[in-house]
Short mmCIF file of C-alpha atoms (C1' of nucleotides) in Angstrom, two decimals:
data_model
loop_
_atom_site.label_atom_id
_atom_site.label_comp_id
_atom_site.label_asym_id
_atom_site.label_seq_id
_atom_site.Cartn_x
_atom_site.Cartn_y
_atom_site.Cartn_z
CA UNK A 1 -6.87 -24.08 -14.43
CA UNK A 2 -10.16 -23.50 -16.49
CA UNK A 3 -8.58 -22.87 -19.72
CA UNK A 4 -8.94 -26.07 -22.19
CA UNK A 5 -5.44 -24.81 -23.43
CA UNK A 6 -2.45 -26.68 -22.39
CA UNK A 7 0.74 -24.06 -21.15
CA UNK A 8 2.87 -23.13 -25.29
CA UNK A 9 6.24 -25.22 -23.98
CA UNK A 10 7.74 -22.85 -27.27
CA UNK A 11 7.40 -19.45 -27.91
CA UNK A 12 4.17 -19.84 -30.47
CA UNK A 13 2.22 -16.76 -28.47
CA UNK A 14 -1.38 -18.37 -28.19
CA UNK A 15 -2.20 -16.75 -25.01
CA UNK A 16 -5.58 -14.03 -24.91
CA UNK A 17 -5.16 -11.47 -22.54
CA UNK A 18 -8.23 -13.58 -20.44
CA UNK A 19 -6.06 -16.81 -19.93
CA UNK A 20 -2.87 -15.03 -19.36
CA UNK A 21 -5.11 -13.10 -16.33
CA UNK A 22 -7.04 -16.45 -15.78
CA UNK A 23 -3.52 -18.17 -14.72
CA UNK A 24 -1.72 -14.95 -13.19
CA UNK A 25 -4.85 -13.69 -10.67
CA UNK A 26 -4.06 -9.87 -12.68
CA UNK A 27 -7.45 -8.66 -14.42
CA UNK A 28 -7.40 -7.94 -17.58
CA UNK A 29 -6.01 -4.09 -17.13
CA UNK A 30 -3.82 -4.15 -15.02
CA UNK A 31 -1.91 -7.11 -17.47
CA UNK A 32 -2.21 -3.62 -20.55
CA UNK A 33 -0.65 -1.31 -16.90
CA UNK A 34 2.63 -3.11 -16.78
CA UNK A 35 3.04 -3.39 -20.10
CA UNK A 36 1.70 0.37 -20.43
CA UNK A 37 4.11 0.24 -17.32
CA UNK A 38 7.62 -0.71 -19.33
CA UNK A 39 6.92 -3.59 -16.57
CA UNK A 40 6.00 -6.32 -19.77
CA UNK A 41 8.08 -5.72 -23.37
CA UNK A 42 5.52 -4.72 -25.65
CA UNK A 43 3.39 -7.96 -26.22
CA UNK A 44 2.84 -9.96 -29.49
CA UNK A 45 -0.07 -8.84 -31.27
CA UNK A 46 -2.58 -10.68 -34.09
CA UNK A 47 -3.26 -9.26 -37.68
CA UNK A 48 -6.09 -7.44 -35.73
CA UNK A 49 -4.44 -6.46 -32.62
CA UNK A 50 -5.48 -8.56 -29.62
CA UNK A 51 -2.38 -9.86 -27.89
CA UNK A 52 -1.78 -13.04 -27.46
CA UNK A 53 1.72 -13.84 -24.30
CA UNK A 54 3.82 -16.39 -25.56
CA UNK A 55 4.73 -18.82 -22.81
CA UNK A 56 8.19 -16.77 -21.83
CA UNK A 57 5.61 -13.41 -21.06
CA UNK A 58 3.74 -15.34 -18.81
CA UNK A 59 7.09 -16.79 -16.87
CA UNK A 60 8.09 -12.99 -16.73
CA UNK A 61 4.60 -12.07 -15.35
CA UNK A 62 5.44 -15.30 -12.20
CA UNK A 63 8.44 -13.52 -11.80
CA UNK A 64 7.35 -10.28 -11.58
CA UNK A 65 4.24 -10.95 -9.05
CA UNK A 66 7.15 -13.27 -7.17
CA UNK A 67 8.33 -9.95 -6.76
CA UNK A 68 5.37 -8.11 -6.12
CA UNK A 69 4.10 -10.60 -3.34
CA UNK A 70 7.86 -9.76 -1.67
CA UNK A 71 7.10 -6.26 -2.11
CA UNK A 72 8.99 -4.42 -4.78
CA UNK A 73 7.26 -1.58 -5.97
CA UNK A 74 5.84 -0.91 -9.50
CA UNK A 75 9.24 1.91 -9.94
CA UNK A 76 11.41 -0.99 -8.57
CA UNK A 77 10.26 -3.27 -11.39
CA UNK A 78 10.51 -1.24 -14.07
CA UNK A 79 14.24 -0.70 -13.55
CA UNK A 80 14.88 -4.28 -13.50
CA UNK A 81 12.30 -4.36 -16.29
CA UNK A 82 15.49 -2.52 -18.32
CA UNK A 83 17.92 -3.70 -17.05
CA UNK A 84 16.43 -7.20 -18.78
CA UNK A 85 16.05 -4.92 -21.97
CA UNK A 86 18.96 -4.32 -21.56
CA UNK A 87 19.88 -8.09 -22.02
CA UNK A 88 22.95 -9.49 -21.11
CA UNK A 89 25.19 -6.88 -20.08
CA UNK A 90 22.95 -5.63 -17.32
CA UNK A 91 23.40 -9.73 -15.77
CA UNK A 92 26.11 -7.50 -13.08
CA UNK A 93 23.12 -5.27 -12.62
CA UNK A 94 20.39 -7.26 -11.73
CA UNK A 95 22.13 -9.56 -9.73
CA UNK A 96 22.58 -6.50 -7.49
CA UNK A 97 19.22 -5.23 -7.65
CA UNK A 98 17.61 -8.89 -6.72
CA UNK A 99 20.07 -9.14 -3.79
CA UNK A 100 19.54 -6.07 -1.90
CA UNK A 101 15.91 -7.45 -2.66
CA UNK A 102 16.59 -10.48 -1.34
CA UNK A 103 17.98 -9.19 1.67
CA UNK A 104 15.30 -6.44 2.60
CA UNK A 105 13.44 -8.84 2.17
CA UNK A 106 14.64 -11.19 4.92
CA UNK A 107 14.90 -8.41 7.64
CA UNK A 108 11.09 -7.52 6.74
CA UNK A 109 10.82 -11.15 7.65
CA UNK A 110 12.24 -11.24 10.99
CA UNK A 111 10.70 -7.97 11.69
CA UNK A 112 7.29 -10.00 10.76
CA UNK A 113 8.12 -12.61 13.63
CA UNK A 114 9.22 -10.57 15.91
CA UNK A 115 5.82 -8.78 15.80
CA UNK A 116 4.49 -12.37 15.55
CA UNK A 117 5.04 -13.59 18.87
CA UNK A 118 4.41 -9.71 20.13
CA UNK A 119 0.86 -10.61 18.88
CA UNK A 120 0.91 -14.47 20.18
CA UNK A 121 1.63 -12.92 23.87
CA UNK A 122 -1.31 -10.48 23.47
CA UNK A 123 -3.41 -13.00 21.95
CA UNK A 124 -2.88 -14.85 25.22
CA UNK A 125 -3.18 -11.85 27.34
CA UNK A 126 -6.51 -12.28 26.50
CA UNK A 127 -7.21 -15.65 26.90
CA UNK A 128 -6.18 -15.16 30.41
CA UNK A 129 -8.32 -13.02 31.22
CA UNK A 130 -11.25 -14.51 29.18
CA UNK A 131 -10.89 -17.45 31.31
CA UNK A 132 -10.18 -15.60 34.43
CA UNK A 133 -13.83 -13.59 34.28
CA UNK A 134 -15.71 -14.47 30.73
CA UNK A 135 -18.12 -12.30 29.86
CA UNK A 136 -18.47 -10.23 33.09
CA UNK A 137 -16.51 -6.49 33.73
CA UNK A 138 -14.22 -5.09 36.27
CA UNK A 139 -11.00 -7.36 34.91
CA UNK A 140 -9.84 -4.09 33.24
CA UNK A 141 -7.19 -3.70 30.07
CA UNK A 142 -5.14 -1.22 29.12
CA UNK A 143 -6.02 -2.41 25.90
CA UNK B 1 16.39 9.06 22.67
CA UNK B 2 16.69 12.90 22.14
CA UNK B 3 14.21 13.99 24.50
CA UNK B 4 15.69 14.81 28.04
CA UNK B 5 11.86 13.28 29.68
CA UNK B 6 12.10 10.12 30.87
CA UNK B 7 8.95 7.34 30.57
CA UNK B 8 6.13 8.28 32.90
CA UNK B 9 5.68 5.42 34.65
CA UNK B 10 1.93 6.60 35.71
CA UNK B 11 -0.90 7.99 33.80
CA UNK B 12 0.36 11.62 34.44
CA UNK B 13 -0.24 13.27 31.08
CA UNK B 14 2.88 14.28 29.91
CA UNK B 15 4.23 14.33 26.67
CA UNK B 16 4.37 16.64 24.40
CA UNK B 17 2.94 14.95 20.44
CA UNK B 18 7.10 15.69 19.21
CA UNK B 19 7.97 13.46 22.14
CA UNK B 20 5.85 10.74 20.93
CA UNK B 21 6.19 11.70 17.12
CA UNK B 22 10.18 10.60 18.09
CA UNK B 23 9.32 7.58 20.55
CA UNK B 24 6.70 6.37 18.03
CA UNK B 25 8.61 7.54 14.51
CA UNK B 26 5.16 8.37 13.61
CA UNK B 27 4.79 12.02 12.05
CA UNK B 28 2.87 14.97 14.21
CA UNK B 29 0.59 14.63 11.19
CA UNK B 30 0.56 11.36 11.72
CA UNK B 31 -0.80 11.21 15.05
CA UNK B 32 -3.36 13.92 14.10
CA UNK B 33 -4.73 11.85 11.68
CA UNK B 34 -5.11 8.39 13.60
CA UNK B 35 -6.78 10.62 16.40
CA UNK B 36 -9.23 12.10 14.51
CA UNK B 37 -9.71 8.49 13.01
CA UNK B 38 -10.84 7.05 16.06
CA UNK B 39 -7.52 4.48 16.06
CA UNK B 40 -6.68 6.75 19.38
CA UNK B 41 -9.13 8.33 21.64
CA UNK B 42 -9.18 11.72 22.18
CA UNK B 43 -6.30 12.43 23.71
CA UNK B 44 -5.29 15.06 27.34
CA UNK B 45 -5.31 18.56 26.38
CA UNK B 46 -3.36 21.57 28.20
CA UNK B 47 -6.00 24.05 29.42
CA UNK B 48 -4.43 25.65 25.94
CA UNK B 49 -5.37 23.12 22.97
CA UNK B 50 -2.56 21.66 22.69
CA UNK B 51 -2.14 17.28 23.32
CA UNK B 52 -0.31 15.43 25.92
CA UNK B 53 -0.21 12.35 25.81
CA UNK B 54 0.61 10.41 28.51
CA UNK B 55 2.03 6.25 29.28
CA UNK B 56 -1.00 4.35 28.46
CA UNK B 57 -2.03 5.91 25.00
CA UNK B 58 2.00 5.16 24.11
CA UNK B 59 1.46 1.60 24.40
CA UNK B 60 -1.55 1.55 22.92
CA UNK B 61 0.06 3.47 20.34
CA UNK B 62 2.70 1.23 19.99
CA UNK B 63 0.38 -1.34 19.87
CA UNK B 64 -0.80 -0.23 16.76
CA UNK B 65 2.84 0.24 14.94
CA UNK B 66 2.80 -3.41 15.52
CA UNK B 67 -0.63 -4.39 14.04
CA UNK B 68 -0.29 -1.47 10.80
CA UNK B 69 3.47 -3.51 10.18
CA UNK B 70 1.71 -6.78 10.07
CA UNK B 71 -0.34 -5.55 7.45
CA UNK B 72 -3.82 -4.77 9.17
CA UNK B 73 -5.89 -1.61 7.77
CA UNK B 74 -6.58 1.35 8.68
CA UNK B 75 -10.20 0.35 9.18
CA UNK B 76 -9.51 -2.76 10.95
CA UNK B 77 -7.24 -1.39 13.27
CA UNK B 78 -10.42 1.56 14.08
CA UNK B 79 -12.73 -1.43 14.62
CA UNK B 80 -10.48 -2.98 17.02
CA UNK B 81 -10.55 0.45 18.46
CA UNK B 82 -13.81 0.45 18.59
CA UNK B 83 -14.51 -2.50 20.59
CA UNK B 84 -11.36 -2.20 23.12
CA UNK B 85 -13.32 1.52 23.72
CA UNK B 86 -16.63 -1.01 24.64
CA UNK B 87 -14.20 -2.42 27.65
CA UNK B 88 -14.31 -5.89 28.89
CA UNK B 89 -17.75 -7.44 26.87
CA UNK B 90 -15.74 -6.92 23.82
CA UNK B 91 -13.04 -9.52 24.84
CA UNK B 92 -14.24 -11.78 22.94
CA UNK B 93 -14.36 -10.08 19.58
CA UNK B 94 -11.25 -8.46 20.14
CA UNK B 95 -9.44 -12.32 21.09
CA UNK B 96 -11.00 -13.29 17.80
CA UNK B 97 -9.85 -10.10 15.79
CA UNK B 98 -6.31 -10.74 16.43
CA UNK B 99 -6.88 -14.06 16.51
CA UNK B 100 -7.58 -13.89 12.40
CA UNK B 101 -4.95 -11.31 12.08
CA UNK B 102 -2.18 -13.78 13.84
CA UNK B 103 -3.53 -15.86 10.96
CA UNK B 104 -3.44 -14.06 8.08
CA UNK B 105 0.19 -13.17 9.17
CA UNK B 106 0.93 -16.54 9.80
CA UNK B 107 -0.39 -17.32 6.12
CA UNK B 108 1.74 -14.37 4.36
CA UNK B 109 5.22 -14.87 6.22
CA UNK B 110 4.62 -18.30 4.73
CA UNK B 111 5.00 -16.91 1.07
CA UNK B 112 7.17 -15.27 2.17
CA UNK B 113 10.04 -17.53 2.88
CA UNK B 114 8.65 -19.57 0.06
CA UNK B 115 9.52 -16.10 -2.14
CA UNK B 116 12.42 -16.07 -1.09
CA UNK B 117 13.71 -19.54 -2.11
CA UNK B 118 12.61 -18.60 -5.65
CA UNK B 119 15.01 -15.86 -5.48
CA UNK B 120 17.92 -17.58 -4.07
CA UNK B 121 17.12 -20.02 -7.11
CA UNK B 122 16.82 -16.91 -9.24
CA UNK B 123 20.02 -15.03 -8.33
CA UNK B 124 22.46 -18.70 -7.90
CA UNK B 125 21.30 -18.55 -11.29
CA UNK B 126 22.38 -15.36 -11.99
CA UNK B 127 25.73 -16.40 -10.25
CA UNK B 128 25.99 -19.20 -12.63
CA UNK B 129 25.32 -16.63 -15.20
CA UNK B 130 28.21 -14.85 -14.61
CA UNK B 131 31.01 -16.81 -13.11
CA UNK B 132 30.60 -18.74 -15.89
CA UNK B 133 31.01 -16.00 -18.20
CA UNK B 134 31.75 -12.44 -16.71
CA UNK B 135 30.08 -9.29 -19.16
CA UNK B 136 29.74 -11.54 -22.42
CA UNK B 137 27.47 -11.46 -24.53
CA UNK B 138 26.30 -15.22 -25.36
CA UNK B 139 24.88 -16.73 -22.58
CA UNK B 140 21.07 -15.63 -23.09
CA UNK B 141 18.41 -15.95 -20.56
CA UNK B 142 15.01 -15.42 -20.76
CA UNK B 143 14.59 -13.91 -17.50
"C1'" DG C 1 5.70 41.80 27.49
"C1'" DC C 2 8.09 39.63 23.28
"C1'" DT C 3 10.14 37.12 20.73
"C1'" DT C 4 10.05 32.09 18.59
"C1'" DG C 5 9.36 28.05 17.63
"C1'" DA C 6 6.15 24.21 19.04
"C1'" DC C 7 1.33 23.75 18.45
"C1'" DC C 8 -3.53 23.97 16.69
"C1'" DT C 9 -7.66 22.79 12.97
"C1'" DG C 10 -10.04 22.13 8.26
"C1'" DG C 11 -9.69 20.71 4.37
"C1'" DA C 12 -7.27 19.65 0.31
"C1'" DG C 13 -3.12 17.82 -1.88
"C1'" DC C 14 -0.91 13.82 -3.05
"C1'" DG C 15 1.90 8.72 -4.28
"C1'" DT C 16 0.78 4.26 -5.18
"C1'" DG C 17 -1.23 1.17 -7.48
"C1'" DC C 18 -4.89 0.17 -9.72
"C1'" DT C 19 -9.57 0.09 -11.56
"C1'" DC C 20 -13.31 2.20 -14.43
"C1'" DC C 21 -15.09 4.41 -18.29
"C1'" DA C 22 -16.14 5.38 -23.87
"C1'" DG C 23 -16.31 4.53 -28.10
"C1'" DG C 24 -14.88 1.77 -31.34
"C1'" DT C 25 -13.13 -3.15 -33.02
"C1'" DT C 26 -12.20 -8.26 -33.99
"C1'" DC C 27 -13.59 -12.78 -33.16
"C1'" DT C 28 -16.33 -17.02 -32.23
"C1'" DA C 29 -20.12 -19.37 -33.36
"C1'" DC C 30 -24.03 -20.07 -35.91
"C1'" DG D 1 -23.23 -12.25 -42.56
"C1'" DT D 2 -24.95 -11.25 -38.25
"C1'" DA D 3 -25.11 -11.38 -32.85
"C1'" DG D 4 -22.71 -11.06 -29.11
"C1'" DA D 5 -18.86 -11.77 -26.58
"C1'" DA D 6 -13.84 -10.08 -26.07
"C1'" DC D 7 -10.95 -6.87 -26.63
"C1'" DC D 8 -8.82 -2.41 -28.35
"C1'" DT D 9 -7.00 3.05 -26.55
"C1'" DG D 10 -6.50 6.94 -23.60
"C1'" DG D 11 -8.26 8.98 -19.62
"C1'" DA D 12 -10.45 9.36 -16.28
"C1'" DG D 13 -11.73 8.30 -11.66
"C1'" DC D 14 -10.56 5.64 -7.40
"C1'" DA D 15 -9.38 3.98 -2.08
"C1'" DC D 16 -5.91 3.59 1.15
"C1'" DG D 17 -2.66 6.28 4.18
"C1'" DC D 18 -0.51 9.19 4.41
"C1'" DT D 19 1.27 14.73 4.24
"C1'" DC D 20 1.16 19.65 3.36
"C1'" DC D 21 -1.51 23.87 4.08
"C1'" DA D 22 -3.09 28.60 5.87
"C1'" DG D 23 -4.15 30.97 9.14
"C1'" DG D 24 -4.29 31.20 13.78
"C1'" DT D 25 -3.29 29.92 18.74
"C1'" DC D 26 -0.32 29.38 23.27
"C1'" DA D 27 4.50 28.70 25.88
"C1'" DA D 28 8.95 29.13 26.94
"C1'" DG D 29 13.40 31.87 27.46
"C1'" DC D 30 15.53 36.32 27.44
#
DNA sequence: GCTTGACCTGGAGCGTGCTCCAGGTTCTAC
DNA sequence: GTAGAACCTGGAGCACGCTCCAGGTCAAGC
């Protein structure tokens, strides 16, 4: 958004860590931590050892973010990243992981919606309390 | 479920910490931690200083669990518990907190559903890979 | 009245996921 | 060529939410 660079369409490693941080919302430290943890394969470097990310790195990071946002742990992401590094032979395993994660996500969304309805009831309760005796004592409440 | 005690309908403090742990799914340690942290007011004690919870304690704990499951931090729950302890004068503030929490929850559910759709696309992609070239190399994949 | 399991307190420790720091190197603009 | 910003590494530190531990006291059944 702020960077003058267009997104690279090719595999040229042109993005600095600052640019990737800005695009992903991850900090520089987190990007380095993810690399050290094996969530992303070793990123390309300049001759002076500075990181240069390519479009594939960015796409993978965005996928990792999706996994993270849906509650996957670093440990599971490490497992997924390792499978990915093994290449095509691991496609079935990766698919199984994603399906399991997707199922857990569906469960969590359902639970959140149930809890949201219960919160709505509580909110209604408070609204009734307020409209009946706004600011006045006497309408005792347990919760 | 395992306890022979029925749920107390009144305010008699009859539930031991073990019974409350079983009903809420919280550990003994967590129940004591929540009390120390001020999430629940000091629970009644026997003459021998052992905790005995009543029905209101249980209902409040279940409400706290709902807040926790929907992502509220301990710090925010402390704030809410403190408002509750202030009585009716804080109803408006509590309502405001709940509304804000509810709005954040709606945002998070929407984000999860978006991410779930993206995961479905990824799963479809893997399924296609598998059905086209099951277990065979050659169908290279970026993710 | 004794045993045995449940419970008490204060405080230390832990797993997760970063975040910060020191001390040094590299890059960019002038 | 030089200043200053950006980047590097290894490792320590931190916030959160518990969880465990030691060293006791209490309660229920026999």
